[in-house]
Amino acid sequence: MGEPVVTPAAAAPRGIRRHRALLVVLSGNMLLDAIEVSVVLVALPSIGADLGLTMWSVQWLMSGFALGFAAMLTLGPVLSGRFGLRRVYLAAMLLFALASVVGGLSDGMATLVASRLVKGACAALTAPAGLALIGTTFPGGPPQRRAVSVYSLFGAAGFTAGLLLSGALAPGHWHGTFLFPAPVALALLVWGFRVIPAGVRQPPTPLGGAILRNGPLVRATMGAATLNGAYIGLLSLATFRASDAFGWRPWQVALGLLPACVPLAVSVPFAGRLVQRFGTGRLIAAGALCALAGQLYALLRPGPLSYAAGLLPALLLVSAAFVLSFAALNMQAAQSVAPALRGAAVPVYQTGVQLGSVVMLPLVAGLATLTDGYRAPLLATSLVAAVGVVAAVGGLRERT
């Protein structure tokens, strides 16, 4: 008997199922990468108390991940072009899982920070590679746009999920916040071996001077770096203030920080319409002003007031800043260069975003430790937010 003939009509459902399975793997891993950004935040006071460390020391668990992410971003496309997207993606997932095990079983601060550095580098490989895999394997038009929307939604929801997981895992023991990603990453790795197509390569785009001299791209990168840096600095301060001044447990801190991140996750599906109606420039400027208002509110309120009168208004204002300008900044960065150069421009932009955390977290923690208070670090976050306003206002003169 001859081989069964597979008609196009019969092959179509099989292709759809394969695309859906691939999207589950890519989106699941994107969620895991995004969770890692915030999963140790709520646990920082517990880790510091258990290991006898100051805020300056434990903040490296946050900034270490951001540093690994920033350091590897521009190298990722080169590796994907050399070895193929599939190999790089799967190797990064395996290394991510191994680093999670090492970190979860360690009590040494150097090992913990090193594991976070490695995980940040792995996330810098898988997050852009996942987007590239969607672009090369999904049919163009609505199917590809839907896949990108789902992928982006999982990324936006990751920060919130990380806070909740940290609040849930830290009371048992903070080791769980480092160890829990390992089995999830391994499960996604096994599934990824089956559904990620082989032979897909990402052509490397050389980093030219035209990109670095591009005004809109530079302003978008500066705006995103200041927004992200001031935001994560404020959240780290809020975490320690809620733990020290209010006596909150990790799960209470996690719930208290939700107003700073849930609105962004909810608003992502509608971000495109918002940009279409108001344009990127006005949204970026409005977001920068909200971010500055939130930082100034936290700075000018005297002493550790109640959560409702002290932290909550500041958290809501910085959350509004992300709702208004997060998508607009991303779109401005991508649209400011020719399509052929986007492969190099986007990593430059994303590196700037991560460098905001790399700079601000040690600065805020150092000032809080040296001055034994929150006024000096809040002044620093306010000044950085003001720089974001200046960059945003400069962009209003351009067509957006």
Coordinates of C-alpha atoms in Angstrom, one line a residue:
M1 CA 0.0 0.0 0.0
G2 CA 1.2 3.5 -0.8
E3 CA 1.8 6.3 1.7
P4 CA -1.3 8.2 2.8
V5 CA -1.8 11.5 1.0
V6 CA -2.0 14.5 3.3
T7 CA -4.3 17.1 1.6
P8 CA -3.9 20.8 2.3
A9 CA -7.2 20.8 4.1
A10 CA -6.0 18.0 6.4
A11 CA -2.6 19.6 7.0
A12 CA -4.1 23.0 7.9
P13 CA -5.5 22.0 11.4
R14 CA -2.2 20.2 12.1
G15 CA -0.3 23.4 11.3
I16 CA -2.6 25.5 13.5
R17 CA -2.1 23.0 16.4
R18 CA 1.6 23.2 16.0
H19 CA 1.6 27.0 16.0
R20 CA -0.6 27.0 19.1
A21 CA 1.8 24.6 20.9
L22 CA 4.7 26.8 19.9
L23 CA 3.0 29.9 21.2
V24 CA 2.3 28.2 24.5
V25 CA 6.0 27.4 24.9
L26 CA 7.2 30.8 23.9
S27 CA 4.6 32.7 25.9
G28 CA 5.2 30.5 28.9
N29 CA 8.9 31.1 28.8
M30 CA 8.3 34.9 28.3
L31 CA 6.1 34.8 31.4
L32 CA 8.9 33.0 33.3
D33 CA 11.5 35.6 32.2
A34 CA 9.2 38.5 33.2
I35 CA 8.5 36.8 36.6
E36 CA 12.2 36.8 37.3
V37 CA 12.3 40.6 37.2
S38 CA 10.2 40.9 40.3
V39 CA 10.1 37.5 42.0
V40 CA 12.7 38.3 44.6
L41 CA 11.6 41.9 45.3
V42 CA 9.2 41.1 48.1
A43 CA 11.6 38.6 49.6
L44 CA 14.5 41.1 49.9
P45 CA 13.8 42.1 53.5
S46 CA 13.5 38.5 54.5
I47 CA 16.7 37.5 52.8
G48 CA 18.5 40.5 54.3
A49 CA 17.3 39.6 57.8
D50 CA 18.1 35.9 57.4
L51 CA 21.7 36.5 56.1
G52 CA 22.4 39.6 58.1
L53 CA 22.7 41.8 55.1
T54 CA 21.8 45.5 54.4
M55 CA 19.6 46.8 51.7
W56 CA 22.7 47.7 49.7
S57 CA 23.8 44.0 49.7
V58 CA 20.5 42.3 48.9
Q59 CA 19.6 44.7 46.1
W60 CA 22.3 43.0 44.0
L61 CA 19.8 40.1 43.6
M62 CA 17.6 42.5 41.6
S63 CA 20.3 44.5 39.8
G64 CA 22.3 41.4 39.1
F65 CA 19.5 40.0 36.9
A66 CA 19.1 43.4 35.1
L67 CA 22.9 43.5 34.6
G68 CA 23.0 40.0 33.0
F69 CA 20.0 41.0 30.8
A70 CA 21.6 44.2 29.6
A71 CA 25.0 42.6 29.0
M72 CA 23.7 39.8 26.8
L73 CA 21.0 41.7 24.8
T74 CA 23.2 42.9 21.9
L75 CA 25.0 39.6 21.7
G76 CA 21.8 37.6 21.4
P77 CA 21.2 38.3 17.7
V78 CA 24.8 37.4 16.9
L79 CA 24.6 34.1 18.6
S80 CA 21.2 33.3 17.0
G81 CA 22.6 34.2 13.6
R82 CA 25.6 31.9 14.2
F83 CA 24.0 28.9 15.8
G84 CA 20.3 29.2 15.0
L85 CA 17.4 30.4 17.0
R86 CA 16.4 27.0 18.2
R87 CA 19.8 26.0 19.6
V88 CA 20.3 29.3 21.3
Y89 CA 16.7 29.3 22.7
L90 CA 16.9 25.8 24.1
A91 CA 20.4 26.2 25.5
A92 CA 19.4 29.3 27.3
M93 CA 16.3 27.6 28.8
L94 CA 18.5 24.7 30.1
L95 CA 21.1 27.1 31.6
F96 CA 18.2 29.1 33.2
A97 CA 16.9 25.9 34.9
L98 CA 20.3 25.0 36.1
A99 CA 21.0 28.4 37.5
S100 CA 17.6 28.3 39.3
V101 CA 18.6 25.0 41.0
V102 CA 22.0 26.4 42.0
G103 CA 20.5 29.6 43.4
G104 CA 17.7 27.7 45.2
L105 CA 20.1 25.4 47.0
S106 CA 22.6 28.1 48.0
D107 CA 23.0 30.3 51.1
G108 CA 26.0 32.3 49.9
M109 CA 25.3 35.8 48.6
A110 CA 27.9 35.5 45.8
T111 CA 26.3 32.4 44.4
L112 CA 22.9 33.8 44.7
V113 CA 23.9 36.9 42.8
A114 CA 25.8 34.9 40.2
S115 CA 22.7 32.7 39.6
R116 CA 20.6 35.8 39.0
L117 CA 23.2 37.2 36.7
V118 CA 23.1 34.0 34.6
K119 CA 19.3 33.9 34.6
G120 CA 19.2 37.5 33.4
A121 CA 21.6 36.7 30.5
C122 CA 19.4 33.7 29.6
A123 CA 16.3 35.8 29.6
A124 CA 18.1 38.3 27.3
L125 CA 18.5 35.4 24.8
T126 CA 15.1 33.9 25.0
A127 CA 12.8 37.0 25.1
P128 CA 14.0 38.5 21.8
A129 CA 14.5 35.1 20.3
G130 CA 10.9 34.2 21.1
L131 CA 9.6 37.2 19.3
A132 CA 11.9 36.4 16.3
L133 CA 10.5 32.8 16.2
I134 CA 7.0 34.2 16.0
G135 CA 8.0 36.5 13.2
T136 CA 9.6 33.6 11.2
T137 CA 7.2 30.8 11.8
F138 CA 3.7 32.3 12.1
P139 CA 1.9 33.4 8.9
G140 CA 1.9 37.2 8.4
G141 CA -1.1 39.3 9.0
P142 CA -3.7 38.7 11.7
P143 CA -2.3 35.3 12.9
Q144 CA 1.1 36.8 13.5
R145 CA -0.3 40.0 15.2
R146 CA -2.5 37.8 17.5
A147 CA 0.6 35.7 18.4
V148 CA 2.6 38.9 19.2
S149 CA -0.3 40.3 21.3
V150 CA -0.5 37.1 23.3
Y151 CA 3.3 37.0 23.8
S152 CA 3.4 40.7 24.9
L153 CA 0.5 40.1 27.3
F154 CA 2.3 37.3 29.0
G155 CA 5.4 39.5 29.3
A156 CA 3.4 42.4 30.8
A157 CA 1.6 40.1 33.3
G158 CA 4.9 38.6 34.5
F159 CA 5.9 41.4 36.9
T160 CA 2.5 41.1 38.7
A161 CA 2.8 37.3 38.8
G162 CA 6.3 37.6 40.2
L163 CA 5.2 39.8 43.0
L164 CA 2.4 37.4 43.9
L165 CA 4.7 34.4 43.8
S166 CA 7.3 36.1 45.9
G167 CA 4.6 37.0 48.5
A168 CA 3.4 33.4 48.5
L169 CA 6.8 31.6 48.6
A170 CA 8.8 33.9 50.9
P171 CA 6.9 33.1 54.1
G172 CA 7.8 29.3 53.7
H173 CA 11.4 30.1 53.0
W174 CA 12.9 32.5 50.5
H175 CA 14.9 29.7 48.8
G176 CA 11.6 28.8 47.0
T177 CA 11.7 32.1 45.1
F178 CA 15.0 31.0 43.5
L179 CA 14.2 27.3 43.0
F180 CA 10.6 27.3 41.7
P181 CA 11.4 28.3 38.1
A182 CA 13.6 25.2 37.6
P183 CA 10.8 22.6 37.0
V184 CA 8.7 25.0 34.9
A185 CA 11.7 25.8 32.7
L186 CA 12.5 22.1 32.3
A187 CA 8.9 21.3 31.3
L188 CA 8.9 24.1 28.7
L189 CA 12.3 22.9 27.5
V190 CA 11.1 19.4 26.9
W191 CA 8.0 20.7 25.0
G192 CA 10.2 23.2 23.2
F193 CA 12.3 20.3 21.8
R194 CA 9.2 19.0 20.1
V195 CA 7.7 22.2 18.7
I196 CA 10.4 24.8 18.0
P197 CA 11.4 24.4 14.4
A198 CA 15.0 23.7 13.4
G199 CA 17.1 25.6 10.9
V200 CA 15.7 29.0 11.8
R201 CA 18.4 31.7 11.9
Q202 CA 18.2 35.4 12.8
P203 CA 20.3 37.4 10.4
P204 CA 22.6 39.7 12.5
T205 CA 22.1 43.4 11.9
P206 CA 25.3 45.4 12.3
L207 CA 25.2 48.2 14.9
G208 CA 25.8 51.3 12.9
G209 CA 26.4 54.9 13.8
A210 CA 23.1 55.9 12.3
I211 CA 21.3 54.0 15.1
L212 CA 23.3 55.7 17.9
R213 CA 22.7 59.1 16.3
N214 CA 19.0 58.6 15.9
G215 CA 17.3 61.3 18.0
P216 CA 13.9 59.7 18.5
L217 CA 15.5 56.3 19.4
V218 CA 17.9 57.9 21.8
R219 CA 15.0 59.9 23.5
A220 CA 12.8 56.7 23.6
T221 CA 15.7 54.8 25.2
M222 CA 16.4 57.6 27.7
G223 CA 12.7 57.9 28.5
A224 CA 12.3 54.1 29.1
A225 CA 15.5 53.9 31.1
T226 CA 14.5 56.8 33.5
L227 CA 10.9 55.5 33.7
N228 CA 12.0 51.9 34.6
G229 CA 14.9 53.0 36.8
A230 CA 12.8 55.4 38.9
Y231 CA 10.0 52.9 39.1
I232 CA 12.0 49.9 40.3
G233 CA 13.9 52.2 42.7
L234 CA 10.6 53.4 44.2
L235 CA 9.3 49.8 44.5
S236 CA 12.4 48.7 46.3
L237 CA 12.0 51.5 48.8
A238 CA 8.3 50.8 49.2
T239 CA 9.1 47.1 49.9
F240 CA 11.5 48.0 52.7
R241 CA 9.3 50.8 54.1
A242 CA 6.3 48.5 54.2
S243 CA 8.3 45.8 55.9
D244 CA 10.1 48.0 58.4
A245 CA 7.7 50.8 59.2
F246 CA 4.4 49.0 58.7
G247 CA 5.6 45.6 59.9
W248 CA 4.0 43.9 56.9
R249 CA 4.7 40.2 56.0
P250 CA 5.8 39.3 52.4
W251 CA 2.3 38.5 51.2
Q252 CA 1.0 41.8 52.5
V253 CA 3.8 43.7 50.7
A254 CA 3.0 41.8 47.5
L255 CA -0.6 42.8 47.7
G256 CA 0.3 46.4 48.6
L257 CA 2.5 46.7 45.5
L258 CA -0.1 45.4 43.0
P259 CA -1.6 48.9 42.2
A260 CA 1.8 49.7 40.7
C261 CA 1.7 46.9 38.1
V262 CA -1.7 45.4 37.6
P263 CA -3.1 48.4 35.5
L264 CA -0.3 47.9 32.9
A265 CA -1.1 44.2 32.5
V266 CA -4.8 45.0 32.1
S267 CA -4.2 47.8 29.6
V268 CA -1.8 46.1 27.2
P269 CA -4.5 44.8 24.8
F270 CA -5.8 48.4 24.4
A271 CA -2.4 50.1 24.1
G272 CA -2.4 50.2 20.3
R273 CA -5.7 52.1 20.2
L274 CA -4.4 54.6 22.7
V275 CA -1.3 55.3 20.6
Q276 CA -3.4 55.5 17.4
R277 CA -5.6 58.2 19.0
F278 CA -3.0 60.3 20.8
G279 CA 0.3 59.6 19.2
T280 CA 3.5 58.4 20.9
G281 CA 4.9 61.8 21.8
R282 CA 2.0 63.1 23.9
L283 CA 1.6 59.7 25.6
I284 CA 5.3 59.6 26.5
A285 CA 5.2 63.1 27.9
A286 CA 2.0 62.4 29.9
G287 CA 3.5 59.3 31.3
A288 CA 6.8 61.0 32.2
L289 CA 4.8 63.7 34.1
C290 CA 2.8 61.1 36.0
A291 CA 6.0 59.3 36.9
L292 CA 7.5 62.6 38.2
A293 CA 4.3 63.4 40.2
G294 CA 4.4 59.9 41.8
Q295 CA 8.1 60.3 42.8
L296 CA 7.5 63.9 44.2
Y297 CA 4.5 62.8 46.2
A298 CA 6.5 60.0 47.8
L299 CA 9.4 62.5 48.5
L300 CA 7.3 65.3 49.9
R301 CA 5.1 63.3 52.2
P302 CA 6.6 63.4 55.7
G303 CA 7.5 60.2 57.6
P304 CA 6.0 56.7 57.2
L305 CA 2.3 57.5 56.9
S306 CA -0.4 55.0 56.4
Y307 CA -0.4 53.0 53.3
A308 CA -3.5 54.7 51.9
A309 CA -2.2 58.2 52.5
G310 CA 1.5 57.5 51.9
L311 CA 2.5 54.8 49.4
L312 CA -0.7 54.1 47.5
P313 CA -1.1 57.5 45.7
A314 CA 2.6 57.3 44.6
L315 CA 2.2 53.8 43.4
L316 CA -1.0 54.7 41.4
L317 CA 0.8 57.6 39.7
V318 CA 3.8 55.6 38.6
S319 CA 1.4 52.9 37.4
A320 CA -0.5 55.5 35.3
A321 CA 2.9 56.5 33.9
F322 CA 3.4 52.9 32.6
V323 CA -0.1 52.6 31.2
L324 CA 0.3 55.8 29.2
S325 CA 3.9 55.5 27.9
F326 CA 5.1 51.9 28.0
A327 CA 3.7 50.9 24.6
A328 CA 4.3 54.4 23.2
L329 CA 8.0 54.2 24.1
N330 CA 8.3 50.7 22.6
M331 CA 6.6 51.8 19.4
Q332 CA 8.7 55.0 19.0
A333 CA 11.9 53.0 19.4
A334 CA 10.8 50.4 16.8
Q335 CA 9.4 53.0 14.3
S336 CA 12.2 55.5 14.6
V337 CA 14.5 53.5 12.3
A338 CA 14.2 51.8 8.9
P339 CA 12.8 48.2 9.1
A340 CA 16.2 46.8 8.1
L341 CA 17.8 48.4 11.2
R342 CA 15.2 47.3 13.7
G343 CA 17.1 44.1 14.5
A344 CA 19.9 46.3 15.9
A345 CA 17.8 49.2 17.3
V346 CA 15.5 47.2 19.5
P347 CA 18.3 45.5 21.5
V348 CA 19.8 49.0 22.0
Y349 CA 16.5 50.2 23.4
Q350 CA 16.0 47.2 25.6
T351 CA 19.6 47.5 26.9
G352 CA 18.8 51.1 27.9
V353 CA 15.7 49.9 29.8
Q354 CA 17.7 47.4 31.8
L355 CA 20.5 49.9 32.5
G356 CA 18.0 52.1 34.2
S357 CA 17.6 49.3 36.9
V358 CA 21.3 48.6 36.9
V359 CA 22.1 52.2 37.8
M360 CA 19.2 53.1 40.1
L361 CA 18.9 50.0 42.3
P362 CA 22.5 50.3 43.7
L363 CA 22.1 54.1 43.9
V364 CA 18.9 54.0 45.8
A365 CA 20.0 51.2 48.1
G366 CA 23.4 52.9 48.8
L367 CA 21.7 56.2 49.7
A368 CA 19.2 54.5 51.9
T369 CA 22.0 52.6 53.7
L370 CA 24.3 55.6 54.1
T371 CA 21.6 58.1 55.2
D372 CA 19.5 55.6 57.2
G373 CA 16.3 57.0 55.6
Y374 CA 14.2 57.4 52.5
R375 CA 14.5 61.1 51.7
A376 CA 17.8 61.0 49.9
P377 CA 17.0 58.0 47.6
L378 CA 13.5 59.4 46.8
L379 CA 15.2 62.7 45.8
A380 CA 17.4 60.6 43.5
T381 CA 14.4 58.9 41.9
S382 CA 12.6 62.2 41.5
L383 CA 15.6 63.7 39.7
V384 CA 15.8 60.8 37.4
A385 CA 12.1 61.1 36.7
A386 CA 12.6 64.8 35.9
V387 CA 15.3 63.8 33.3
G388 CA 12.6 61.6 31.7
V389 CA 10.3 64.6 31.5
V390 CA 13.0 66.6 29.7
A391 CA 13.6 63.9 27.2
A392 CA 9.8 63.5 26.6
V393 CA 9.2 67.2 26.1
G394 CA 12.1 67.2 23.6
G395 CA 10.2 64.6 21.6
L396 CA 7.0 66.6 21.3
R397 CA 8.5 68.8 18.6
E398 CA 8.7 65.7 16.3
R399 CA 5.9 64.2 14.3
T400 CA 4.7 61.2 16.2

